[in-house]
CSV table of C-alpha atoms in Angstrom, one decimal:
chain,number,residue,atom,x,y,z
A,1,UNK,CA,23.3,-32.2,-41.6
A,2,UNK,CA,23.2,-34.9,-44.3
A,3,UNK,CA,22.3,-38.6,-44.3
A,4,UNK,CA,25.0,-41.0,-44.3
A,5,UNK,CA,23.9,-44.7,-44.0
A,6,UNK,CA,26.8,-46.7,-43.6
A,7,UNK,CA,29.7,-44.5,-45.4
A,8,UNK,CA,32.0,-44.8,-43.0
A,9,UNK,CA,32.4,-48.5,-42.4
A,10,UNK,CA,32.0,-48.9,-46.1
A,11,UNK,CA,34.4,-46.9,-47.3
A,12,UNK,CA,36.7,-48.1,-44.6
A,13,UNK,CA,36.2,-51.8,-45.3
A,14,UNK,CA,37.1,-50.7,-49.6
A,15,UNK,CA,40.3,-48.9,-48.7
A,16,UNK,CA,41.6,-51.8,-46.7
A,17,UNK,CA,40.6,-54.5,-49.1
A,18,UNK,CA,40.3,-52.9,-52.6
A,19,UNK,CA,38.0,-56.4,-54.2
A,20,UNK,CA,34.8,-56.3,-55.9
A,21,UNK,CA,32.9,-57.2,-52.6
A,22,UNK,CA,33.8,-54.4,-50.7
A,23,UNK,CA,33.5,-51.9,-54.1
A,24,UNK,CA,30.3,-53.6,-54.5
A,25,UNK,CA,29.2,-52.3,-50.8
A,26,UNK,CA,30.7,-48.9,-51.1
A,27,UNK,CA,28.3,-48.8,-54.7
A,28,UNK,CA,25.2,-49.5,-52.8
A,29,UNK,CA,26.2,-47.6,-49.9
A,30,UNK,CA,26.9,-44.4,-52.2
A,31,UNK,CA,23.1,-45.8,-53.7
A,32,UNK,CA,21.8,-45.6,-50.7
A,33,UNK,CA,23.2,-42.3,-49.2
A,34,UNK,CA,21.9,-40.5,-52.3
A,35,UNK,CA,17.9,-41.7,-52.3
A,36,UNK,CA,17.9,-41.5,-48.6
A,37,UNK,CA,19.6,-37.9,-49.0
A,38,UNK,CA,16.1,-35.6,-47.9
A,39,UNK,CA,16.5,-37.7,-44.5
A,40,UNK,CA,19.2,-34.9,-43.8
A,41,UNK,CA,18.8,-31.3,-42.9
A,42,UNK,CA,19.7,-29.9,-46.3
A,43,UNK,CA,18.2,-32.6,-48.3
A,44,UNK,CA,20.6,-33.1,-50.9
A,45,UNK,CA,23.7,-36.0,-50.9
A,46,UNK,CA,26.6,-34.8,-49.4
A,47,UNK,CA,29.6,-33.0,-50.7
A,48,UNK,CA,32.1,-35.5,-53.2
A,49,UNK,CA,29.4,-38.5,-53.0
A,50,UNK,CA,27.7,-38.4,-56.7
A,51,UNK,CA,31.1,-37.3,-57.6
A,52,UNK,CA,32.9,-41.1,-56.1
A,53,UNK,CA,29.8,-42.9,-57.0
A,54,UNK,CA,30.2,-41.7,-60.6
A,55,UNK,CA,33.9,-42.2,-60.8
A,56,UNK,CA,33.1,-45.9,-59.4
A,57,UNK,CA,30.4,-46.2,-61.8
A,58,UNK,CA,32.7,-45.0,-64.4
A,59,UNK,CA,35.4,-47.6,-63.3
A,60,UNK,CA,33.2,-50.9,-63.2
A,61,UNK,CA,32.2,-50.1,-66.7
A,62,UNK,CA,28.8,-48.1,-66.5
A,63,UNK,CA,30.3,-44.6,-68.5
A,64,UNK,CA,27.1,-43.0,-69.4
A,65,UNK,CA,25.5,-43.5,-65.3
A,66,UNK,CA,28.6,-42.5,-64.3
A,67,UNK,CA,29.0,-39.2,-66.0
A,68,UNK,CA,25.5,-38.4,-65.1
A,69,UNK,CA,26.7,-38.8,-61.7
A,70,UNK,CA,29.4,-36.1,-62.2
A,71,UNK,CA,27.4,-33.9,-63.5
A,72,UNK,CA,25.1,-33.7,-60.8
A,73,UNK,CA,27.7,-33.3,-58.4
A,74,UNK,CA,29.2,-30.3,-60.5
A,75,UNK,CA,25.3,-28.5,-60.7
A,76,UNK,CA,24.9,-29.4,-56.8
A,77,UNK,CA,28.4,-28.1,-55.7
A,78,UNK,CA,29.3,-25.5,-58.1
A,79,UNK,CA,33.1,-25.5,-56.8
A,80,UNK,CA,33.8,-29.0,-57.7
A,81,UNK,CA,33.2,-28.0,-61.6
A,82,UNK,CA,37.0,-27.1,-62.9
A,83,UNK,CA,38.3,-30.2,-60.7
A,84,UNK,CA,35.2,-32.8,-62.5
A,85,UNK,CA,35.8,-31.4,-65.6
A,86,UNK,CA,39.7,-32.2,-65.5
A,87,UNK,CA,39.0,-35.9,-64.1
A,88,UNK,CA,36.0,-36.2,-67.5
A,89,UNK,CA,38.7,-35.4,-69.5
A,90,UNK,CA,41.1,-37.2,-67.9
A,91,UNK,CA,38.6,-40.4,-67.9
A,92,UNK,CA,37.7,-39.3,-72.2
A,93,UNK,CA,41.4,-39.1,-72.8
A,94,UNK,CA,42.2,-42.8,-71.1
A,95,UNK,CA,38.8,-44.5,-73.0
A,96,UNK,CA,40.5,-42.7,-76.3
A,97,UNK,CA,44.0,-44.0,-75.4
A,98,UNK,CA,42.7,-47.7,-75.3
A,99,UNK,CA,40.7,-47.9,-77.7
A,100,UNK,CA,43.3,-46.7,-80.3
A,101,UNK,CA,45.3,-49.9,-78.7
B,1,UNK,CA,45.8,-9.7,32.9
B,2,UNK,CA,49.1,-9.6,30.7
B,3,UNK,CA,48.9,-13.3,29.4
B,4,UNK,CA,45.2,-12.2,28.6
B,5,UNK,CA,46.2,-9.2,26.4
B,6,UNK,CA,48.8,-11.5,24.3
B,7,UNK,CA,46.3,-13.7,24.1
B,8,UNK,CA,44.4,-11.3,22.2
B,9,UNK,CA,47.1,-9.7,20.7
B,10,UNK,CA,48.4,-13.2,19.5
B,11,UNK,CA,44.5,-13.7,18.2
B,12,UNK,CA,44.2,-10.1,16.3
B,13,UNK,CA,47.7,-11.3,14.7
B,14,UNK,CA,46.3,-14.3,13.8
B,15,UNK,CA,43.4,-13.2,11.9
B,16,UNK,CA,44.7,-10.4,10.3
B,17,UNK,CA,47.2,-13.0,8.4
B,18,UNK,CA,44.4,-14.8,8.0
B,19,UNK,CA,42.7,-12.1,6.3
B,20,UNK,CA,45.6,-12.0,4.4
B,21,UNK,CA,46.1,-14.7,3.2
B,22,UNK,CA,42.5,-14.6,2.6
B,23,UNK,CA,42.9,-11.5,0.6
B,24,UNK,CA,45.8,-12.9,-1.3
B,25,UNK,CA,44.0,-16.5,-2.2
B,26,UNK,CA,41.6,-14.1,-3.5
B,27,UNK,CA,44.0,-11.5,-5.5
B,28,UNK,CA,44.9,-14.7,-7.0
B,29,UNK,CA,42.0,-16.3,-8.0
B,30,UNK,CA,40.8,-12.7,-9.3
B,31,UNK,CA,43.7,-13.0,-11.1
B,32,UNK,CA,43.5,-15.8,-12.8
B,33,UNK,CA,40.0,-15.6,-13.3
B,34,UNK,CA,40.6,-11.9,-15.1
B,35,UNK,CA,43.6,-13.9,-16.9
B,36,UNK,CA,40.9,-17.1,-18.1
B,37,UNK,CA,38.4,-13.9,-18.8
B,38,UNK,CA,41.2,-12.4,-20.9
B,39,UNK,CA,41.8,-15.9,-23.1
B,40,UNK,CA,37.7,-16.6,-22.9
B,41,UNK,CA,38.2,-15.7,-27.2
B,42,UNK,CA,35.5,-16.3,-29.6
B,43,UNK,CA,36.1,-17.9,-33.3
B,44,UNK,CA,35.9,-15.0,-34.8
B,45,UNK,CA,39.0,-13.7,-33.1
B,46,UNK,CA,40.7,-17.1,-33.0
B,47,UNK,CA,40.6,-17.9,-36.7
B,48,UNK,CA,40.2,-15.0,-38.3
B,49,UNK,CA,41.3,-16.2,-41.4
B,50,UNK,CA,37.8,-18.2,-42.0
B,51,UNK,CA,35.7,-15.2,-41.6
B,52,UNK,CA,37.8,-12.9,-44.0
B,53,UNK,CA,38.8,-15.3,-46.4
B,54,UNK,CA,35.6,-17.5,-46.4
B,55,UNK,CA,37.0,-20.4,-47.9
B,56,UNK,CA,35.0,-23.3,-49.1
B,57,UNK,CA,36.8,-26.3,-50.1
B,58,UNK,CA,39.2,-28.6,-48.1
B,59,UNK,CA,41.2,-31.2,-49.8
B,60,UNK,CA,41.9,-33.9,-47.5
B,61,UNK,CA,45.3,-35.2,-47.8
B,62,UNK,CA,46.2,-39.1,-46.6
B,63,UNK,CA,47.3,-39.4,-43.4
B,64,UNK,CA,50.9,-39.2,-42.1
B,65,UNK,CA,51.5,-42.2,-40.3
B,66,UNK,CA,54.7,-41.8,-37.8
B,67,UNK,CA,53.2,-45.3,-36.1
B,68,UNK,CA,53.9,-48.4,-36.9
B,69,UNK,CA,50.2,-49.6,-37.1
B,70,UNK,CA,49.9,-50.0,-40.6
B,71,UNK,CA,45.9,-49.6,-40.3
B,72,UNK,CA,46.1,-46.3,-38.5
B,73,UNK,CA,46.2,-44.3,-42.0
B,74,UNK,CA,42.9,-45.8,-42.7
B,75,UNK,CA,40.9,-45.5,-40.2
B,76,UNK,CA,41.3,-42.0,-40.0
B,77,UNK,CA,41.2,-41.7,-43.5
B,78,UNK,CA,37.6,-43.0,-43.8
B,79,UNK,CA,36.2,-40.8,-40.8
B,80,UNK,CA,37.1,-37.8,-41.8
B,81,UNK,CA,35.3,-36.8,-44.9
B,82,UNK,CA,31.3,-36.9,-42.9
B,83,UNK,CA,32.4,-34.5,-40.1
B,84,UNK,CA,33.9,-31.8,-42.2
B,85,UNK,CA,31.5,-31.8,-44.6
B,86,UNK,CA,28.8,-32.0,-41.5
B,87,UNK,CA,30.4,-28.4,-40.8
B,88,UNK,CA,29.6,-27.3,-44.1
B,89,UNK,CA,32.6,-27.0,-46.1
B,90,UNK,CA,32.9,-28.7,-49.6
B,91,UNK,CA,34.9,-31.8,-49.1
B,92,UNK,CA,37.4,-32.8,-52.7
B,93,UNK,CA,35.9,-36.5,-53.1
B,94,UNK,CA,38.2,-38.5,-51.9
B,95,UNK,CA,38.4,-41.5,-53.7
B,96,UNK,CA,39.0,-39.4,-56.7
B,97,UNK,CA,41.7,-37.2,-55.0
B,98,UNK,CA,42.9,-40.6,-53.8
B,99,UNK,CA,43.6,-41.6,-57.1
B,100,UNK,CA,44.5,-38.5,-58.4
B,101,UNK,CA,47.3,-38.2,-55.8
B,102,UNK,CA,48.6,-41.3,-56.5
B,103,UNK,CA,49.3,-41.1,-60.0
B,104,UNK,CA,50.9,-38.1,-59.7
B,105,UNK,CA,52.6,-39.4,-57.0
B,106,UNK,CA,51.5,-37.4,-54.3
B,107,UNK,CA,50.3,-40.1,-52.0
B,108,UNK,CA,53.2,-39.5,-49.4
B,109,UNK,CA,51.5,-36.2,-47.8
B,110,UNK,CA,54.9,-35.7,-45.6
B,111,UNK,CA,56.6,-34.3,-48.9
B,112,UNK,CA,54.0,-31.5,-49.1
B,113,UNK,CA,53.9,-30.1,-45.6
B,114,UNK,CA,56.5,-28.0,-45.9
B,115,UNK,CA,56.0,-27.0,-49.7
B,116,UNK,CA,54.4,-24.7,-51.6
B,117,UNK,CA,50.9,-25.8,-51.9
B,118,UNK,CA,49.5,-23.2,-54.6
B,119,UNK,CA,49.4,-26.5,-57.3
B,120,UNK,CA,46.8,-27.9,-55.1
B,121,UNK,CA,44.5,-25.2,-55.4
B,122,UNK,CA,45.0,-25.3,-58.9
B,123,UNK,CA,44.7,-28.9,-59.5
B,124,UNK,CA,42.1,-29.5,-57.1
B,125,UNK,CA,40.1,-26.0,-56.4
B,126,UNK,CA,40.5,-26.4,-53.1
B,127,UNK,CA,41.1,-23.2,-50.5
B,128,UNK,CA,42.0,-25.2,-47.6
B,129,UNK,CA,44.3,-28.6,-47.2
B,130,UNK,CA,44.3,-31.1,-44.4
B,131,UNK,CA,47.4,-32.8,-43.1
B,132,UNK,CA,46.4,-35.0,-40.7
B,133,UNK,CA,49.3,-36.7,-38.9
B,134,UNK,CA,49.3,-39.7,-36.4
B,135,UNK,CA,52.1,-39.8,-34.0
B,136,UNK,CA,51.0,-42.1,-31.7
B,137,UNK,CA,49.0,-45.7,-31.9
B,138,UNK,CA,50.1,-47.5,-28.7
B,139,UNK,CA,48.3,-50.3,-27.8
B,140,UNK,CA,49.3,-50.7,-23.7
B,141,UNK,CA,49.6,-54.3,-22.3
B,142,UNK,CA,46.5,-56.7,-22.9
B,143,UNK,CA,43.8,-55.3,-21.2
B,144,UNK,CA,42.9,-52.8,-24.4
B,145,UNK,CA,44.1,-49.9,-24.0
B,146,UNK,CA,45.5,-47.6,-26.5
B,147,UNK,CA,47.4,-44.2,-26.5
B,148,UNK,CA,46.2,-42.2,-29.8
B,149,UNK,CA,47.9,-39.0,-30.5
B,150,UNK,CA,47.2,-37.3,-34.0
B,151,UNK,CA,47.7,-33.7,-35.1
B,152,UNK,CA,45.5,-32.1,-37.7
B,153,UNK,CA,47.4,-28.7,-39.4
B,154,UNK,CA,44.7,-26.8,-42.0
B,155,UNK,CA,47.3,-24.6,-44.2
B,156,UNK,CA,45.9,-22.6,-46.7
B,157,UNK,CA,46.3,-23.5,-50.4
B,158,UNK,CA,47.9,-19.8,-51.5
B,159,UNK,CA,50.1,-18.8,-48.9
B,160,UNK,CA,51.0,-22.0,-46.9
B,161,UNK,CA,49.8,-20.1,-43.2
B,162,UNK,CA,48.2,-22.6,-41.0
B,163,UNK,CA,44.6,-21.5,-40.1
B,164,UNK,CA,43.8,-24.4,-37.8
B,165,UNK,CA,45.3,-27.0,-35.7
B,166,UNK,CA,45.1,-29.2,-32.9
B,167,UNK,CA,47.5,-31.7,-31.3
B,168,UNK,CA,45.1,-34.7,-29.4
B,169,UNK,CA,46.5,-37.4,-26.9
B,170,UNK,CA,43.5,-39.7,-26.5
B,171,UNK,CA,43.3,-42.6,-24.5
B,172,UNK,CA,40.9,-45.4,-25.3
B,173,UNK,CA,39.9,-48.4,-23.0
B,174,UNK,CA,38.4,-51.0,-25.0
B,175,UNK,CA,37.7,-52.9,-21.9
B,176,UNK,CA,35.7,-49.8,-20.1
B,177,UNK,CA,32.3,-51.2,-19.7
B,178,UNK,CA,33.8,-55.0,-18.8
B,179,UNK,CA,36.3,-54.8,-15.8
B,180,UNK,CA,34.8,-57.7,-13.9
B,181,UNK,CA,37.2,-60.3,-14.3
B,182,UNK,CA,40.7,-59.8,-15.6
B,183,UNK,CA,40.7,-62.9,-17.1
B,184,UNK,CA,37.5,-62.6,-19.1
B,185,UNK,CA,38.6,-59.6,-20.0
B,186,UNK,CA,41.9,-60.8,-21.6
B,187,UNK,CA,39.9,-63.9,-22.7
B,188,UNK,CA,37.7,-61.1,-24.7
B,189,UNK,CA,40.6,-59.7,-25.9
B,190,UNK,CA,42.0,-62.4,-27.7
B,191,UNK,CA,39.1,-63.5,-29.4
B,192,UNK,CA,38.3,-59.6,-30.0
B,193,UNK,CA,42.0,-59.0,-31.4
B,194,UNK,CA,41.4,-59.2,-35.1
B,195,UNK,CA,37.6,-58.1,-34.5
B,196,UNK,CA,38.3,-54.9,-33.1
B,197,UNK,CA,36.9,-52.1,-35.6
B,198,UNK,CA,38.5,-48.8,-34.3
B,199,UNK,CA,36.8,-47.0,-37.1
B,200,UNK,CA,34.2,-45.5,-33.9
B,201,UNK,CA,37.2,-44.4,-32.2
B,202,UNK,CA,39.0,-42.5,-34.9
B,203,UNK,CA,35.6,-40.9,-35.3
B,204,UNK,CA,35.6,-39.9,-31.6
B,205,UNK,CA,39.3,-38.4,-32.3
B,206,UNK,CA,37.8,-36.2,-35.3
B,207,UNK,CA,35.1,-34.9,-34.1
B,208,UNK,CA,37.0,-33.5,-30.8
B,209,UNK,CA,39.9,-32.6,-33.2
B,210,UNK,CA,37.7,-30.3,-35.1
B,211,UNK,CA,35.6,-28.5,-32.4
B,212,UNK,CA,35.8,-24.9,-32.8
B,213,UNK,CA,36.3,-24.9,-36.6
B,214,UNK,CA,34.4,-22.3,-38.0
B,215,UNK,CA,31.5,-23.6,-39.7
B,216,UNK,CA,31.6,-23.2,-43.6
B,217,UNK,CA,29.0,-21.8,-46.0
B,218,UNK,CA,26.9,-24.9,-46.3
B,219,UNK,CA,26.1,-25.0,-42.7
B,220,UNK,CA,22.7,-22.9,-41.4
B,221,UNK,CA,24.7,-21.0,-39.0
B,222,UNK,CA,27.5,-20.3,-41.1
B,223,UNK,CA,26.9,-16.7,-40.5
B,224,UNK,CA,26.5,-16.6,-37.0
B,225,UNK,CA,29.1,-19.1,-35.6
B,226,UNK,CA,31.7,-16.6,-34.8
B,227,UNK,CA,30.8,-15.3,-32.0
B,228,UNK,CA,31.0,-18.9,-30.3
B,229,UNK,CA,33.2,-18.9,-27.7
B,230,UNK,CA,36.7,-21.4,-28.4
B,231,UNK,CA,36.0,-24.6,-25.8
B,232,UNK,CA,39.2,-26.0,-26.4
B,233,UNK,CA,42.6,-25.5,-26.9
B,234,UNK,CA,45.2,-26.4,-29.3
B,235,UNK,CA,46.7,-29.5,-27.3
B,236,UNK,CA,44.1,-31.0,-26.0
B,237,UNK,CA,44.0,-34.8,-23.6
B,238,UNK,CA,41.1,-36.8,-23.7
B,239,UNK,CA,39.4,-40.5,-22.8
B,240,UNK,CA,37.3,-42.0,-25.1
């Protein structure tokens, strides 16, 4: 139904290790999934993956790709929205809270 | 004359408890195939609750692990976002609901299994959670092979009913295709011991865990998958 690539192993390989190699690999895995996506039967990526991609976007320092990310995952899947817009808040609120460090 | 007639007699008696029992053997079978006729159910009728309450979203929550492989949790964890979505549902992200979890400090699923669970819904949108637990990792002797049991329980967010669930008892033989030589095959397996990547057989458990669920609104047949007749039970014993 959708194009993977290699999610499984990569997501796998970050949640054991948790380093910048394997995030690096989950990144371009996420990357890959969502330009490959029309190799799938729907055509689009699949639920949650702009969503993670964003979020690790967001995390390694690249806001502004990152929310763009979100946002396409909230116009894709319409029934993410409330739940994005609580973790964009949640991400505003942090960026807020350190810089007034 | 006389011994003739018993004969005969003896003969008729003979194959009328044949027919008998012939008749019986197939009262029974008629039985039993009326009674496998009678449970032949379709998914409409077995999970009702997906084609009246349609839901969308499954949050899927980490893994109970009642084993004491410490890997376990993660190798199911990583398989099992691709086939639920691949039936169409809306799948939370989960390194977001990862992280969410554990900040709130929900990371331990075990606590919420019982509870109420109308905060996830709230929190996360989602109509449907996922506990999936693994009671069994059993790695048997050293030719390979491992005894796998894992339960997944689908409750739903408002009222806390379980609308889906299957208990598994797979068995995997790593050495399968290699059973030439014992000692080349225990040779493999010592040199294989830290190589082994059991992701591809978590998958395998997933994907039989979750025949049968109805298919949810992003998948084509979404609106025709409930009159698909249930293959499998709700304890179900496999090889991989």
């Amino acid at each position: 139904m959708y194009y993977w690539g290699k999610y499984d192993d990569s997501f796998y390989s970050q949640q054991k290790n948790l380093d910048d190699k394997s995030t690096k690999k989950l990144l371009a895995a996420y990357k890959d999934i969502i330009s490959n996506a029309e190799k799938g039967v729907r055509g689009v990526p699949p639920p949650g993956v702009y969503a993670d991609y964003g979020f690790l976007l967001i995390k390694t320092g690249k806001e502004s790709r990152g929310q763009l990310m979100l946002e396409k995952e909230m116009n894709l899947y319409p029934e993410s929205a409330i739940f994005i817009q609580q973790i964009l808040k949640m991400m505003e609120d942090q960026t807020e809270k350190e810089a007034g460090k | 004359m006389k011994l003739k007639e018993k004969l005969l007699k003896i003969c008729f008696k003979l194959k009328t408890m044949k027919f008998k029992v012939i008749l019986f053997s197939s009262i029974i079978a008629t039985t039993f195939a009326s009674c496998s006729m009678q449970k032949a159910n379709t998914r409409d009728n077995a999970f009702k609750y997906f084609y009246e309450e349609k839901p969308t979203a499954i949050l899927i929550m980490p893994p109970i692990n009642n084993t004491t492989n410490v890997d376990a949790k993660e190798y199911f964890f990583t398989v099992l976002h691709s086939p639920l979505a691949n039936a169409g549902y809306y799948i939370l992200p989960p390194l977001i609901t990862m992280e969410v979890l554990q900040s709130e400090g929900a990371y331990d699923s075990e606590i919420f299994l019982e509870q109420n669970l109308s905060n996830f819904g709230e929190i996360f949108q989602a109509d449907v959670v996922l506990f999936p637990i693994i009671h069994k990792w059993n790695k048997i002797g050293a030719l390979g092979t491992i005894h796998i049991d894992i339960e997944f329980i689908f409750k739903d967010v408002q009222t806390g009913d379980v609308v889906f669930s299957r208990y598994g008892e797979f068995t995997y033989n790593a050495n399968k295709s290699d059973q030439s030589s014992i000692l080349a095959t225990l040779a493999t397996n010592v040199a294989a011991a830290t190589l082994t990547d059991y992701v591809p057989v978590a998958r395998k458990c997933v994907n039989l865990l979750i025949t049968d669920l109805p298919l949810g609104k992003y998948h084509k047949e979404n609106t025709v998958d409930g009159k698909y007749r249930v293959r499998l039970g709700d304890r179900i014993k496999a090889s991989l």
